[in-house]
Amino acid sequence: MAVSCGGEGDGPEGGRSSRPQPVEEVLLDGRPIPSVLADEQVLIRGNGEEPQTLDPHLAEGVPSGHILRDLFEGLTTEAPDGRIIPGAASRWNISGDGLTYTFYLRRDGAWSNGDALTAEDFVFSIRRSADPVTASNYGNMLYPIASAREVLSGELPTDALGVTSLDRFTLQITLTDPTPYFLNLLAHPSLYPVHRASLEAHGRRFSRPGNLVSNGAYMLEEWAIRSHIGLVKNPNYHGVDDVILERVRYLPIEDQSTELKTFRAGEMHWTYEVPNNQFKWLRENYPDELVVSPWLGSYFFGFNLLREPFIDSPDLRRALVLAIDRDVLTDKVTQFGELPSYNLVPPGVTDYEPAIPDYASWTQEEREAEARRLYALAGYSAEKPLRVEIRYNTSENHKKVALAIASMWKQVLGAIATLVNEEWKVFLQNRDQQVVTQVFRAGWIGDYNDPHTFLSLFHSDHGLNDYGYSNSTVDTLLQEISSERIPGRRQRMMQETERIIIEDDPILLVYTYVTRRLVDSRVRGWQDNVMDHHYSRGMYILKARSASSGRAKPADEGGE
Amino acid sequence: MIQEDIVRHGISRLMGLVPTLLMLITIAFFLIRVAPGGPFDSEKPLPPEIRANLDAKYHLDEPLIQQYFRYLGQILVLDFGPSYQYKDWTVNELIARGFPVSLTIGALAMVLAFVLGTLIGITAALRQNSWVDYGAMGFAMLGMSIPNFVIAPALILLLAVNAGWLPAGGWDWSIQRMVLPVITLALPVIAYIARLTRGSMIEVLHSNYIRTARSKGLPKRIVIGRHALKPALLPVISYMGPATAGLITGSVIVEQIYSIPGIGSYFVQGALNRDYTLVMGVVIFYGVIIIVLNFIVDMLYAWLNPRIRYDEGR
């Protein structure tokens, strides 16, 4: 959403990156040997906006997520490649019906103040997260837990929640439906533990430096609002011996150009994003630092099925879907390495084979010919062209894409599309009311690594179903998927659901999101993953090759 | 007697503050509520029961008029309430942490702008239609017409990225980090003040009493310093009230580009996020500052220009 102002100045000057290059990395048992490590292990990460909160149960938004994953640890956590691994729980059992999870906490689990981390802490925390008084906006993450909906709506007290401690280090969670992705949910901030005593002592101020007691690899050292947030290694973390970075500093820099300049001036190791209009320049000048990787997100446009011209108009919608050239869109328009997509669930979701429609493998000419045939079949022609509005929230990128789609429709079909841009909240409201919209920008970033996060959007009752899409087969399948325990069967059912949704064309898929950032080539210990979750605890900084002090310095002198 | 006039003038101005503020609060309160959407609308819509919890927590489930009076009650005890967007902070805390930053760079920029602006303006006026005059006014035109979202990135690129002399952005109260934002903020103001000063100085220099003073043979230094300067600064002073209010409450663009934690961004971010309490807080704060500064300007004006006081007596 950040608006970048005048990035033109970054263009012509300054040849290839002359940033300090790392020394050769030498690993021993998968860990770098001390002599290759920089003396100062302080990582500076760009973090977009100021985080909304550091209270894990109130947190939303990507910036808070990054910091909270360093500060706290759930029962499960994620490996650098995104796999779910044991966190505060060292192991667990799942009952045969998939409804009862028993977690065995690590005996050496501790809070940053030295207090032991117990099953009772988790009972307290998950109840707090579900408590209506807390008013967590990620409460829906708790839905799989028994009685969670009733507790969230205030019908049942918090102790009715399906979470109990069997003994000091054993926790039991019961679910309403077997939820195969439940272990993924446990790595989400809304299920992190919070320290009861400090919460009770400090109230709303418990997340301030000095007050915040956390159980992750780092603890909060300073928080200068909208300037920086400083974390320092937590000496009581169970894995502290493997944590190499001593400190992590998060800078909330909203302006992409400013962030780029900060990186170029050597004042940052890891950017939050990069300016939209400078991809080519970055690819030429920072080839070693520019990192582009698929993200668990789909970018698409929705059709309002409750409004003309889209009521009962499968042919028209399919014509519009086929008429756009996604390769041109990603190569020439967005230009950021996005992956053209024809299906809903992005590639890279664990254990899932996406349902890709036939026309994905056609040539663009074939698609366009079919589009024209269907367009005529729907009753449109050069004399009676389709007139339609494409609505999007104000943003350079959305505008470029909408403009390209409009011109492709015009070129291939002769349809006349007008663009309407709206301020964010106005756009959201219009989309939700389904009264004025026809074609509108949409998209979804998955909450967890499972197709369900994408498919459930198309349930008739889902809050984000702004298309007015309702297919009873899809609703039934979604219901069955939630209770299906056999992975193979569940996989096939999800595939079938995706196939039906795509066949119905409630949306026009455009591309799969990618994350793009600059990472100092001395920073190691991280991997691309579709969730874009990068925990600082595994990272480290290598010495610079011409090593002076190991400190990042502006790379002006010296040149090549 | 003159003192008494100023005091009476001051009191009558102060009396006008309360209704002005009340108007401001009322209009702002209802305007932001009329805007579509609310603080909790996002791309990921909330389930109804969760939405209800949030509305209850922030009293958004009450009738609007009740919320208005609740808010007025809070204002009376100077409590701006919790921010919707920055949930760990109250609006009071946000302003208390951001304002010193905005005040520092804003005030430095104003001092710089006043000193340089008047110097350039006087120099240009004294050498009217010479190359000095044209040079100074050319610079002023440039300073006023180049927007700061062009100047700021250019300065960063030159002095931070290429030369490496100054940091590219960020804030830690060090002088190095203030240099670029202060210059960026001051440039257009320097230019504006220079033009104002030049114009009114020329006018004053052509007035009868200055001509008289000169013809009496007073040294130029005295004529300018004692007789011409004070009246020539009148338009500058009246411009400085609102200009200072603008500078010390921060600039969104300067804050964004240099990533400075001032309060300027709250006006825009608060409005975009429908962070009702934050918007109200900064609007009221800005209102009070502008009223106070205008009041100070008024007083200065009355002191500099006796005509104002006579008018008051009508």
PDB file of C-alpha atoms in Angstrom, chain A residues 23-150:
ATOM      1  CA  VAL A  23      34.078 -14.279   2.837  1.00  0.00           C
ATOM      2  CA  GLU A  24      33.791 -17.942   1.865  1.00  0.00           C
ATOM      3  CA  GLU A  25      31.310 -19.636   4.179  1.00  0.00           C
ATOM      4  CA  VAL A  26      32.688 -22.625   6.100  1.00  0.00           C
ATOM      5  CA  LEU A  27      30.181 -24.861   7.839  1.00  0.00           C
ATOM      6  CA  LEU A  28      30.812 -27.416  10.538  1.00  0.00           C
ATOM      7  CA  ASP A  29      27.847 -29.638  11.465  1.00  0.00           C
ATOM      8  CA  GLY A  30      25.641 -27.219   9.564  1.00  0.00           C
ATOM      9  CA  ARG A  31      26.863 -24.263  11.564  1.00  0.00           C
ATOM     10  CA  PRO A  32      29.289 -21.565  10.425  1.00  0.00           C
ATOM     11  CA  ILE A  33      32.696 -21.712  12.107  1.00  0.00           C
ATOM     12  CA  PRO A  34      33.408 -18.636  14.281  1.00  0.00           C
ATOM     13  CA  SER A  35      36.252 -17.333  12.150  1.00  0.00           C
ATOM     14  CA  VAL A  36      33.955 -16.572   9.179  1.00  0.00           C
ATOM     15  CA  LEU A  37      31.421 -14.658  11.276  1.00  0.00           C
ATOM     16  CA  ALA A  38      31.361 -10.877  11.420  1.00  0.00           C
ATOM     17  CA  ASP A  39      32.378  -9.465  14.797  1.00  0.00           C
ATOM     18  CA  GLU A  40      29.129  -7.595  15.207  1.00  0.00           C
ATOM     19  CA  GLN A  41      26.112  -9.879  14.880  1.00  0.00           C
ATOM     20  CA  VAL A  42      23.419  -7.222  14.555  1.00  0.00           C
ATOM     21  CA  LEU A  43      20.828  -7.659  11.826  1.00  0.00           C
ATOM     22  CA  ILE A  44      18.942  -4.621  10.556  1.00  0.00           C
ATOM     23  CA  ARG A  45      15.650  -5.489   8.895  1.00  0.00           C
ATOM     24  CA  GLY A  46      13.312  -3.130   7.071  1.00  0.00           C
ATOM     25  CA  ASN A  47       9.785  -3.767   8.277  1.00  0.00           C
ATOM     26  CA  GLY A  48       7.382  -1.669   6.225  1.00  0.00           C
ATOM     27  CA  GLU A  49       5.029   0.029   8.625  1.00  0.00           C
ATOM     28  CA  GLU A  50       5.074   0.521  12.335  1.00  0.00           C
ATOM     29  CA  PRO A  51       3.632  -2.711  13.800  1.00  0.00           C
ATOM     30  CA  GLN A  52       0.106  -2.294  15.070  1.00  0.00           C
ATOM     31  CA  THR A  53       0.901  -3.989  18.333  1.00  0.00           C
ATOM     32  CA  LEU A  54       3.304  -6.415  19.964  1.00  0.00           C
ATOM     33  CA  ASP A  55       0.512  -8.184  21.796  1.00  0.00           C
ATOM     34  CA  PRO A  56       0.432 -11.495  19.909  1.00  0.00           C
ATOM     35  CA  HIS A  57      -3.281 -11.951  20.475  1.00  0.00           C
ATOM     36  CA  LEU A  58      -4.179  -8.573  19.004  1.00  0.00           C
ATOM     37  CA  ALA A  59      -1.651  -8.656  16.210  1.00  0.00           C
ATOM     38  CA  GLU A  60      -2.564  -8.419  12.576  1.00  0.00           C
ATOM     39  CA  GLY A  61      -0.594  -7.326   9.579  1.00  0.00           C
ATOM     40  CA  VAL A  62       2.722  -8.510   8.218  1.00  0.00           C
ATOM     41  CA  PRO A  63       5.027  -6.131  10.154  1.00  0.00           C
ATOM     42  CA  SER A  64       3.854  -7.277  13.595  1.00  0.00           C
ATOM     43  CA  GLY A  65       4.116 -10.891  12.453  1.00  0.00           C
ATOM     44  CA  HIS A  66       7.820 -10.595  11.644  1.00  0.00           C
ATOM     45  CA  ILE A  67       8.690  -9.176  15.048  1.00  0.00           C
ATOM     46  CA  LEU A  68       6.399 -11.494  17.021  1.00  0.00           C
ATOM     47  CA  ARG A  69       7.936 -14.578  15.411  1.00  0.00           C
ATOM     48  CA  ASP A  70      11.288 -13.463  16.838  1.00  0.00           C
ATOM     49  CA  LEU A  71       9.854 -12.607  20.239  1.00  0.00           C
ATOM     50  CA  PHE A  72       7.562 -15.557  20.876  1.00  0.00           C
ATOM     51  CA  GLU A  73       7.318 -19.231  20.107  1.00  0.00           C
ATOM     52  CA  GLY A  74       4.151 -21.281  19.762  1.00  0.00           C
ATOM     53  CA  LEU A  75       3.715 -24.971  20.501  1.00  0.00           C
ATOM     54  CA  THR A  76       4.980 -25.514  16.979  1.00  0.00           C
ATOM     55  CA  THR A  77       7.242 -23.273  14.938  1.00  0.00           C
ATOM     56  CA  GLU A  78       8.650 -23.176  11.427  1.00  0.00           C
ATOM     57  CA  ALA A  79      11.981 -24.240   9.976  1.00  0.00           C
ATOM     58  CA  PRO A  80      13.739 -21.819   7.579  1.00  0.00           C
ATOM     59  CA  ASP A  81      12.069 -23.608   4.633  1.00  0.00           C
ATOM     60  CA  GLY A  82       8.615 -23.218   6.206  1.00  0.00           C
ATOM     61  CA  ARG A  83       8.171 -26.793   7.474  1.00  0.00           C
ATOM     62  CA  ILE A  84       6.350 -27.151  10.793  1.00  0.00           C
ATOM     63  CA  ILE A  85       8.737 -28.287  13.541  1.00  0.00           C
ATOM     64  CA  PRO A  86       8.451 -28.609  17.328  1.00  0.00           C
ATOM     65  CA  GLY A  87       8.529 -25.296  19.167  1.00  0.00           C
ATOM     66  CA  ALA A  88       7.593 -24.938  22.817  1.00  0.00           C
ATOM     67  CA  ALA A  89       6.272 -28.506  22.609  1.00  0.00           C
ATOM     68  CA  SER A  90       8.968 -31.070  21.953  1.00  0.00           C
ATOM     69  CA  ARG A  91       6.496 -33.681  20.675  1.00  0.00           C
ATOM     70  CA  TRP A  92       2.796 -34.479  20.439  1.00  0.00           C
ATOM     71  CA  ASN A  93       0.248 -37.254  19.929  1.00  0.00           C
ATOM     72  CA  ILE A  94      -2.842 -37.010  17.783  1.00  0.00           C
ATOM     73  CA  SER A  95      -5.750 -39.285  18.650  1.00  0.00           C
ATOM     74  CA  GLY A  96      -7.086 -41.725  16.073  1.00  0.00           C
ATOM     75  CA  ASP A  97     -10.153 -39.593  15.305  1.00  0.00           C
ATOM     76  CA  GLY A  98      -7.908 -36.560  14.778  1.00  0.00           C
ATOM     77  CA  LEU A  99      -9.779 -34.611  17.437  1.00  0.00           C
ATOM     78  CA  THR A 100      -7.474 -34.735  20.456  1.00  0.00           C
ATOM     79  CA  TYR A 101      -3.955 -33.327  20.436  1.00  0.00           C
ATOM     80  CA  THR A 102      -1.676 -33.986  23.407  1.00  0.00           C
ATOM     81  CA  PHE A 103       1.388 -31.764  23.572  1.00  0.00           C
ATOM     82  CA  TYR A 104       4.454 -32.531  25.674  1.00  0.00           C
ATOM     83  CA  LEU A 105       6.203 -29.264  26.483  1.00  0.00           C
ATOM     84  CA  ARG A 106       9.985 -29.029  26.664  1.00  0.00           C
ATOM     85  CA  ARG A 107      11.250 -29.323  30.214  1.00  0.00           C
ATOM     86  CA  ASP A 108      13.761 -26.533  29.572  1.00  0.00           C
ATOM     87  CA  GLY A 109      11.140 -24.144  28.200  1.00  0.00           C
ATOM     88  CA  ALA A 110      11.381 -20.768  29.927  1.00  0.00           C
ATOM     89  CA  TRP A 111      10.241 -17.184  29.743  1.00  0.00           C
ATOM     90  CA  SER A 112      12.761 -14.425  29.130  1.00  0.00           C
ATOM     91  CA  ASN A 113      12.637 -13.522  32.837  1.00  0.00           C
ATOM     92  CA  GLY A 114      13.589 -17.078  33.821  1.00  0.00           C
ATOM     93  CA  ASP A 115      10.107 -18.326  34.818  1.00  0.00           C
ATOM     94  CA  ALA A 116       9.328 -21.845  33.630  1.00  0.00           C
ATOM     95  CA  LEU A 117       6.992 -22.134  30.643  1.00  0.00           C
ATOM     96  CA  THR A 118       4.210 -24.527  31.598  1.00  0.00           C
ATOM     97  CA  ALA A 119       1.075 -26.072  30.159  1.00  0.00           C
ATOM     98  CA  GLU A 120      -0.903 -23.746  32.413  1.00  0.00           C
ATOM     99  CA  ASP A 121       0.642 -20.761  30.566  1.00  0.00           C
ATOM    100  CA  PHE A 122      -0.798 -22.087  27.312  1.00  0.00           C
ATOM    101  CA  VAL A 123      -4.215 -22.705  28.851  1.00  0.00           C
ATOM    102  CA  PHE A 124      -4.277 -19.138  30.139  1.00  0.00           C
ATOM    103  CA  SER A 125      -3.031 -17.696  26.851  1.00  0.00           C
ATOM    104  CA  ILE A 126      -5.345 -19.535  24.486  1.00  0.00           C
ATOM    105  CA  ARG A 127      -8.308 -18.659  26.720  1.00  0.00           C
ATOM    106  CA  ARG A 128      -7.219 -15.047  26.659  1.00  0.00           C
ATOM    107  CA  SER A 129      -6.960 -15.123  22.889  1.00  0.00           C
ATOM    108  CA  ALA A 130     -10.542 -16.412  22.673  1.00  0.00           C
ATOM    109  CA  ASP A 131     -11.933 -14.079  25.331  1.00  0.00           C
ATOM    110  CA  PRO A 132     -14.389 -11.545  23.818  1.00  0.00           C
ATOM    111  CA  VAL A 133     -12.912  -8.936  26.174  1.00  0.00           C
ATOM    112  CA  THR A 134      -9.534  -9.311  24.466  1.00  0.00           C
ATOM    113  CA  ALA A 135     -11.264  -8.630  21.127  1.00  0.00           C
ATOM    114  CA  SER A 136      -8.655 -10.357  19.040  1.00  0.00           C
ATOM    115  CA  ASN A 137      -9.262  -9.891  15.337  1.00  0.00           C
ATOM    116  CA  TYR A 138      -7.611 -13.156  14.466  1.00  0.00           C
ATOM    117  CA  GLY A 139     -10.028 -15.106  16.660  1.00  0.00           C
ATOM    118  CA  ASN A 140     -11.041 -17.189  13.658  1.00  0.00           C
ATOM    119  CA  MET A 141      -7.660 -18.927  13.918  1.00  0.00           C
ATOM    120  CA  LEU A 142      -9.074 -20.588  17.025  1.00  0.00           C
ATOM    121  CA  TYR A 143     -12.246 -21.868  15.349  1.00  0.00           C
ATOM    122  CA  PRO A 144     -11.054 -25.485  15.059  1.00  0.00           C
ATOM    123  CA  ILE A 145     -10.731 -25.700  18.870  1.00  0.00           C
ATOM    124  CA  ALA A 146     -13.772 -27.158  20.627  1.00  0.00           C
ATOM    125  CA  SER A 147     -16.261 -24.481  21.769  1.00  0.00           C
ATOM    126  CA  ALA A 148     -14.109 -21.671  20.360  1.00  0.00           C
ATOM    127  CA  ARG A 149     -16.970 -20.093  18.413  1.00  0.00           C
ATOM    128  CA  GLU A 150     -19.231 -20.078  21.455  1.00  0.00           C
TER     129      GLU A 150
END
